[in-house]
Structure formats: C-alpha cells, structure tokens
mmCIF file of C-alpha atoms in Angstrom:
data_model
loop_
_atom_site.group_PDB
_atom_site.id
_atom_site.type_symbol
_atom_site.label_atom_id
_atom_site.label_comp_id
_atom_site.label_asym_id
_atom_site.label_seq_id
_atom_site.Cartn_x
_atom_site.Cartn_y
_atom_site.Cartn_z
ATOM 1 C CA UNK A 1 -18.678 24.673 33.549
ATOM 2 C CA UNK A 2 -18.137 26.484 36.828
ATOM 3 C CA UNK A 3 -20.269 27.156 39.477
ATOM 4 C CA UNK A 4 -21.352 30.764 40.388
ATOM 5 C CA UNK A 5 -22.330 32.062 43.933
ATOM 6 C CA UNK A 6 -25.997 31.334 43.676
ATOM 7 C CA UNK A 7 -24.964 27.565 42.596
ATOM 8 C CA UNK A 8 -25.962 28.195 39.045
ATOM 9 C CA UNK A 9 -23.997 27.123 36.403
ATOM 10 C CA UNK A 10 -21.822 29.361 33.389
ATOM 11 C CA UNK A 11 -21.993 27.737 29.849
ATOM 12 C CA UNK A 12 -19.999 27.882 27.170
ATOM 13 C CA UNK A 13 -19.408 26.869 23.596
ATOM 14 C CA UNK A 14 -17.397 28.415 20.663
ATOM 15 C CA UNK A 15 -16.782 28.315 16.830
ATOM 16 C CA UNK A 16 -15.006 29.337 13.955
ATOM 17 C CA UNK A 17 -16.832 30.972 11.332
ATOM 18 C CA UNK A 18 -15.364 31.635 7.963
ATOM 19 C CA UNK A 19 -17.356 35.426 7.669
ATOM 20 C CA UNK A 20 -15.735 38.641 9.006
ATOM 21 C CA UNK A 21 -16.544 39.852 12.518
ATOM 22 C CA UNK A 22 -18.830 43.078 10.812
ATOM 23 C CA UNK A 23 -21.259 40.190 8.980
ATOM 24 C CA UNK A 24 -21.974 38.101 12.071
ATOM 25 C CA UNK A 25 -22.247 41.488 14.544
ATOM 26 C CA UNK A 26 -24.952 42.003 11.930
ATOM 27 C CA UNK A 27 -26.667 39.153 12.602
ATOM 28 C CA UNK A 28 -26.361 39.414 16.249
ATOM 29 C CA UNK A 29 -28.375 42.633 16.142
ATOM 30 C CA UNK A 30 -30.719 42.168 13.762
ATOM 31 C CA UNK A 31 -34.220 40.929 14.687
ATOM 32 C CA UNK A 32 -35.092 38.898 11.101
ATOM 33 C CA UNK A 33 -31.763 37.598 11.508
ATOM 34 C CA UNK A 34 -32.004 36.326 15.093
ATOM 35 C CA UNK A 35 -35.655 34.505 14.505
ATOM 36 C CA UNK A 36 -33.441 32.557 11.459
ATOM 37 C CA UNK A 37 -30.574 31.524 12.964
ATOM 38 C CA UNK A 38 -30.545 31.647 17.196
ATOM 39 C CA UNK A 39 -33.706 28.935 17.022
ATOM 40 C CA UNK A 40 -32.030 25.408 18.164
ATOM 41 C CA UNK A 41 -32.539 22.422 15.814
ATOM 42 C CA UNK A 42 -36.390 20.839 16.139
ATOM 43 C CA UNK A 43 -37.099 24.854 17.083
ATOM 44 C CA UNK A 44 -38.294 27.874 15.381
ATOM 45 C CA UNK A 45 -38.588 31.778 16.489
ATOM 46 C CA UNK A 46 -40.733 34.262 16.470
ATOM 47 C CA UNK A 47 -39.305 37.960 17.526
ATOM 48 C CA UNK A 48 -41.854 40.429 19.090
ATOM 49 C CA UNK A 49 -39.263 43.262 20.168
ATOM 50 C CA UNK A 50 -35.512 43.728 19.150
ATOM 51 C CA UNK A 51 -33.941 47.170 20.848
ATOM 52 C CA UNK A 52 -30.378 46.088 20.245
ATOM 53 C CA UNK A 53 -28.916 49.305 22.354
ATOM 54 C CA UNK A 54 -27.687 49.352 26.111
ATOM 55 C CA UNK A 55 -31.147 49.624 27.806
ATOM 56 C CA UNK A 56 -32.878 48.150 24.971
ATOM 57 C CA UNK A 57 -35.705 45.287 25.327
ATOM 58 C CA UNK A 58 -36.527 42.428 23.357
ATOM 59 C CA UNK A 59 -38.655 39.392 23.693
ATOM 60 C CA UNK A 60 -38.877 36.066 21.402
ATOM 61 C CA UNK A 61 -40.531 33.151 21.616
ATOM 62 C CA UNK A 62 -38.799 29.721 20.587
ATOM 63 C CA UNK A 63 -41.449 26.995 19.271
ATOM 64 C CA UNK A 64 -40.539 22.863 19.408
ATOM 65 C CA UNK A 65 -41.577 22.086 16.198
ATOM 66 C CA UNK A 66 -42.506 18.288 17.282
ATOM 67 C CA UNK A 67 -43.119 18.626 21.089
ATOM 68 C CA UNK A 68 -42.774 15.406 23.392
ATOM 69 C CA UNK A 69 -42.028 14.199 26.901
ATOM 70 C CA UNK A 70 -38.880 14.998 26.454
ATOM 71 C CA UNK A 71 -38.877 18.642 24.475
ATOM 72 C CA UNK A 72 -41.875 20.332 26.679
ATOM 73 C CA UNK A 73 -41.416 23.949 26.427
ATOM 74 C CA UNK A 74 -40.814 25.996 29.405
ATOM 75 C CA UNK A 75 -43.303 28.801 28.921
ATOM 76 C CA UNK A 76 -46.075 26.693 27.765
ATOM 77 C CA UNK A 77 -46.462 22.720 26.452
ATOM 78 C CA UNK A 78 -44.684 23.486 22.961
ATOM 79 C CA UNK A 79 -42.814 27.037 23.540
ATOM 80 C CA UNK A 80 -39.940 28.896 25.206
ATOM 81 C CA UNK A 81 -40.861 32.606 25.770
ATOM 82 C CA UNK A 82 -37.912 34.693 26.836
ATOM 83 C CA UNK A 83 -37.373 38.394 27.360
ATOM 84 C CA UNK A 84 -34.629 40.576 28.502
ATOM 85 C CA UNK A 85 -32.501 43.649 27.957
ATOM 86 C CA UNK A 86 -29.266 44.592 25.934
ATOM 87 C CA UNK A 87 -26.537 45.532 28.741
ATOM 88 C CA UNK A 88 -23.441 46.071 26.482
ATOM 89 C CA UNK A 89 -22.922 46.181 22.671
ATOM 90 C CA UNK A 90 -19.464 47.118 20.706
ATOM 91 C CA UNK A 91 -19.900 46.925 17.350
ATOM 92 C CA UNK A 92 -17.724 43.950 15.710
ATOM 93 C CA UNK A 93 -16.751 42.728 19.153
ATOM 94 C CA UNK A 94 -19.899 41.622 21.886
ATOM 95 C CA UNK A 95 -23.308 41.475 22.419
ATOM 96 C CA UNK A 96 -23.971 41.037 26.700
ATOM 97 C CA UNK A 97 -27.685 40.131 27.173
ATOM 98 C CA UNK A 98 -29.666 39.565 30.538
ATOM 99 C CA UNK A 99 -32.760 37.071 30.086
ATOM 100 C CA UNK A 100 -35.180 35.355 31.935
ATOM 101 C CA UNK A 101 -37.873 32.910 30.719
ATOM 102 C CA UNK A 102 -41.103 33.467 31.025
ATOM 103 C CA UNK A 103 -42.212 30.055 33.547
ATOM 104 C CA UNK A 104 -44.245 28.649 36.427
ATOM 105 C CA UNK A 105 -41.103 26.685 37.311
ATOM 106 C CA UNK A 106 -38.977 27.878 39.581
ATOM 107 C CA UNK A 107 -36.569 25.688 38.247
ATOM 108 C CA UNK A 108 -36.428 27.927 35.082
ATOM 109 C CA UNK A 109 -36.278 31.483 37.864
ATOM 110 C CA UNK A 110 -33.633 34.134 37.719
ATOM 111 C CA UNK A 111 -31.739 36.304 35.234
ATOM 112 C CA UNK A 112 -29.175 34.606 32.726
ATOM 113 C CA UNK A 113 -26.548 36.783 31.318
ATOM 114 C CA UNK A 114 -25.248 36.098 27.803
ATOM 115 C CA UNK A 115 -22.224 37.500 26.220
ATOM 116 C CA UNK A 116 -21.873 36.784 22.192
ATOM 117 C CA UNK A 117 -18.102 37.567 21.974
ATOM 118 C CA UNK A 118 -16.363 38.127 18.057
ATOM 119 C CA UNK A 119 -12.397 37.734 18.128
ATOM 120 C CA UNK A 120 -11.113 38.020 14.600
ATOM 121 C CA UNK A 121 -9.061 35.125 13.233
ATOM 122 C CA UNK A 122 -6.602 33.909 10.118
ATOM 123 C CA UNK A 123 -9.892 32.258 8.701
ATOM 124 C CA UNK A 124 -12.467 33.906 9.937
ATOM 125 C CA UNK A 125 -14.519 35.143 13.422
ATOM 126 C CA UNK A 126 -14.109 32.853 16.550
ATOM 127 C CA UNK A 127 -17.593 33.437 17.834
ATOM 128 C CA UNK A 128 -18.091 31.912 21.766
ATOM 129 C CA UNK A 129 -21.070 32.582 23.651
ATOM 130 C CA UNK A 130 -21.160 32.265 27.348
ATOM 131 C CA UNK A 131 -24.277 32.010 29.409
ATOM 132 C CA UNK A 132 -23.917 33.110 33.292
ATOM 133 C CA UNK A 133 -26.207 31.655 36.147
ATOM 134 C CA UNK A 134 -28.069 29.176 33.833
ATOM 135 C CA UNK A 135 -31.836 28.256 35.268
ATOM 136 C CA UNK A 136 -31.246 24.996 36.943
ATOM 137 C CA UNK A 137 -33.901 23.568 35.027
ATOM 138 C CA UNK A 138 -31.774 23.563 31.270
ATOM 139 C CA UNK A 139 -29.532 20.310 31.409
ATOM 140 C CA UNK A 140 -26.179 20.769 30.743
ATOM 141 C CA UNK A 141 -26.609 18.506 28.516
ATOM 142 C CA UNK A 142 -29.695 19.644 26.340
ATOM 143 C CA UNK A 143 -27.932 23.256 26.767
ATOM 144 C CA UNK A 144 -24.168 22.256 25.337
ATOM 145 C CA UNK A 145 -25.848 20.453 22.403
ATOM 146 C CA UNK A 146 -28.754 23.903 21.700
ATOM 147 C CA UNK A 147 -25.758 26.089 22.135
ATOM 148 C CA UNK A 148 -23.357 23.834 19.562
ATOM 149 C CA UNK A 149 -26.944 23.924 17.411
ATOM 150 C CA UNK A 150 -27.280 27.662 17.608
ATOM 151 C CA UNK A 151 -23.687 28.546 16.841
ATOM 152 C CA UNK A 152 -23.944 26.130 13.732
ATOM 153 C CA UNK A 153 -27.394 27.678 12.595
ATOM 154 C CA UNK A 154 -25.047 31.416 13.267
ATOM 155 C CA UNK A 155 -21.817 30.150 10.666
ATOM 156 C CA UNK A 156 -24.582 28.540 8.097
ATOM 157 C CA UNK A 157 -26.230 32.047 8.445
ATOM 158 C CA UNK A 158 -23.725 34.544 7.724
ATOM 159 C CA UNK A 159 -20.792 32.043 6.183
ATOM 160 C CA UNK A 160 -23.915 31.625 3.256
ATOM 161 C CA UNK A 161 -25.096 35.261 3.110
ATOM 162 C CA UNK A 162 -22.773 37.049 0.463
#
C-alpha cells in the first residue's frame, strides 16, 4: 500500500496462472467473460456496456448475493454500479481502466485507475492488478481479500477453459 497525493490509497495483488498470456487478455476484454469471472465471492455481475478500446466505455453492476450489515452495496442496499473508460490496452500485456462508482457517499468519490498487467512465466501468466487512488470508503481489508477473490475467479476461468 502507498499513499498517493490526494491521500488515497494504491492496491495491489498478484497471481500465477497456469494459461498463456493470449487466453487471459481474452478474458480481460471480453464482456461475457468479465460478468463470470471479475464478480468477488458472495457477488455476481451484470455487464451493460464493454468498449474494450482506448476511449471505450463500459459499465457493470456487481450484485451481493446475500446482502447484510456488513456487505451493503455502494450504489444501492444490495449492488455496486461502476462505470468507466478503457485508457490503455496492448494485447497480451495490460488492460489500464479509470472507474468510479456510482454513490451518494462521498466516501466512495473520485476516479480509480486499474491496470490488469500479463508478464509471461515458466508456468504460466503472472497476472497483478493494481488499483490507484482507491475510494476511501473500500477497506483495505475487504479490498485485498475481493481482489485475491477476483484473481482466483480469473485462473479458475481461463486455467479451465481449453
């Protein structure tokens, strides 16, 4: 974790995935594929535009699938709606995203950049995925263990798919 000029926090997580960097690029950019495997555990997704190019949109909405006290979404009681736009893409290699949720809370405010990041390996893809100025709201905590959660969902995904 390190702290960025606003006070907002960078987040990090990585993993080894036994597919080549070409399958799980693939999977980065493909809307079906996102809704499957990006959703945290206890979530599902729902994509309502994908434009993976530089300038592109999208917009996806992640649903707890057993809200409580603890889990309430950030859009609404049971849901996370985010949308944003694809700043870089190199096929095989990165995926940079800029997202905001959609939220009352200020404590959820601003513009998170994410950059998927592919670097092959002996056995496989090294996948990491850093998240720049994180909303203040998102724990570390709850955020280390969605990313880990994500990143697992990603090797089951593409490790599974021929």
């Amino acid at each position: 974790m390190t702290d960025t000029p606003k006070g907002r926090r960078t987040d990090r997580a990585e993993c080894l995935i036994q597919a080549l960097p070409s399958k799980i690029y693939a999977a980065l950019v493909d809307p079906a594929a996102v809704a499957v495997w990006l959703p945290p555990e206890g979530m599902k997704g729902q994509v309502h535009a994908f434009e993976p190019h530089v300038g592109g949109v999208f917009r996806m909405t992640l649903i707890y699938e057993a809200p409580d006290d603890r889990t309430q979404g950030k859009s609404s009681e049971d849901a996370d709606i985010v949308s944003g736009r694809f700043v870089a893409l190199e096929s095989d290699r990165y995926v940079v995203q800029e997202t905001e949720f959609q939220s009352d809370d200020p404590a959820f405010s601003g513009t998170m950049r994410i950059t998927w990041a592919l670097e092959p390996v002996a056995d496989g893809t090294r996948v990491s995925v850093t998240c720049e100025n994180v909303p203040e709201g998102i724990s570390k905590e709850d955020h280390d263990a969605g990313l880990r959660s994500t990143l697992a969902n990603l090797a089951g995904f593409t490790e599974q798919a021929g």
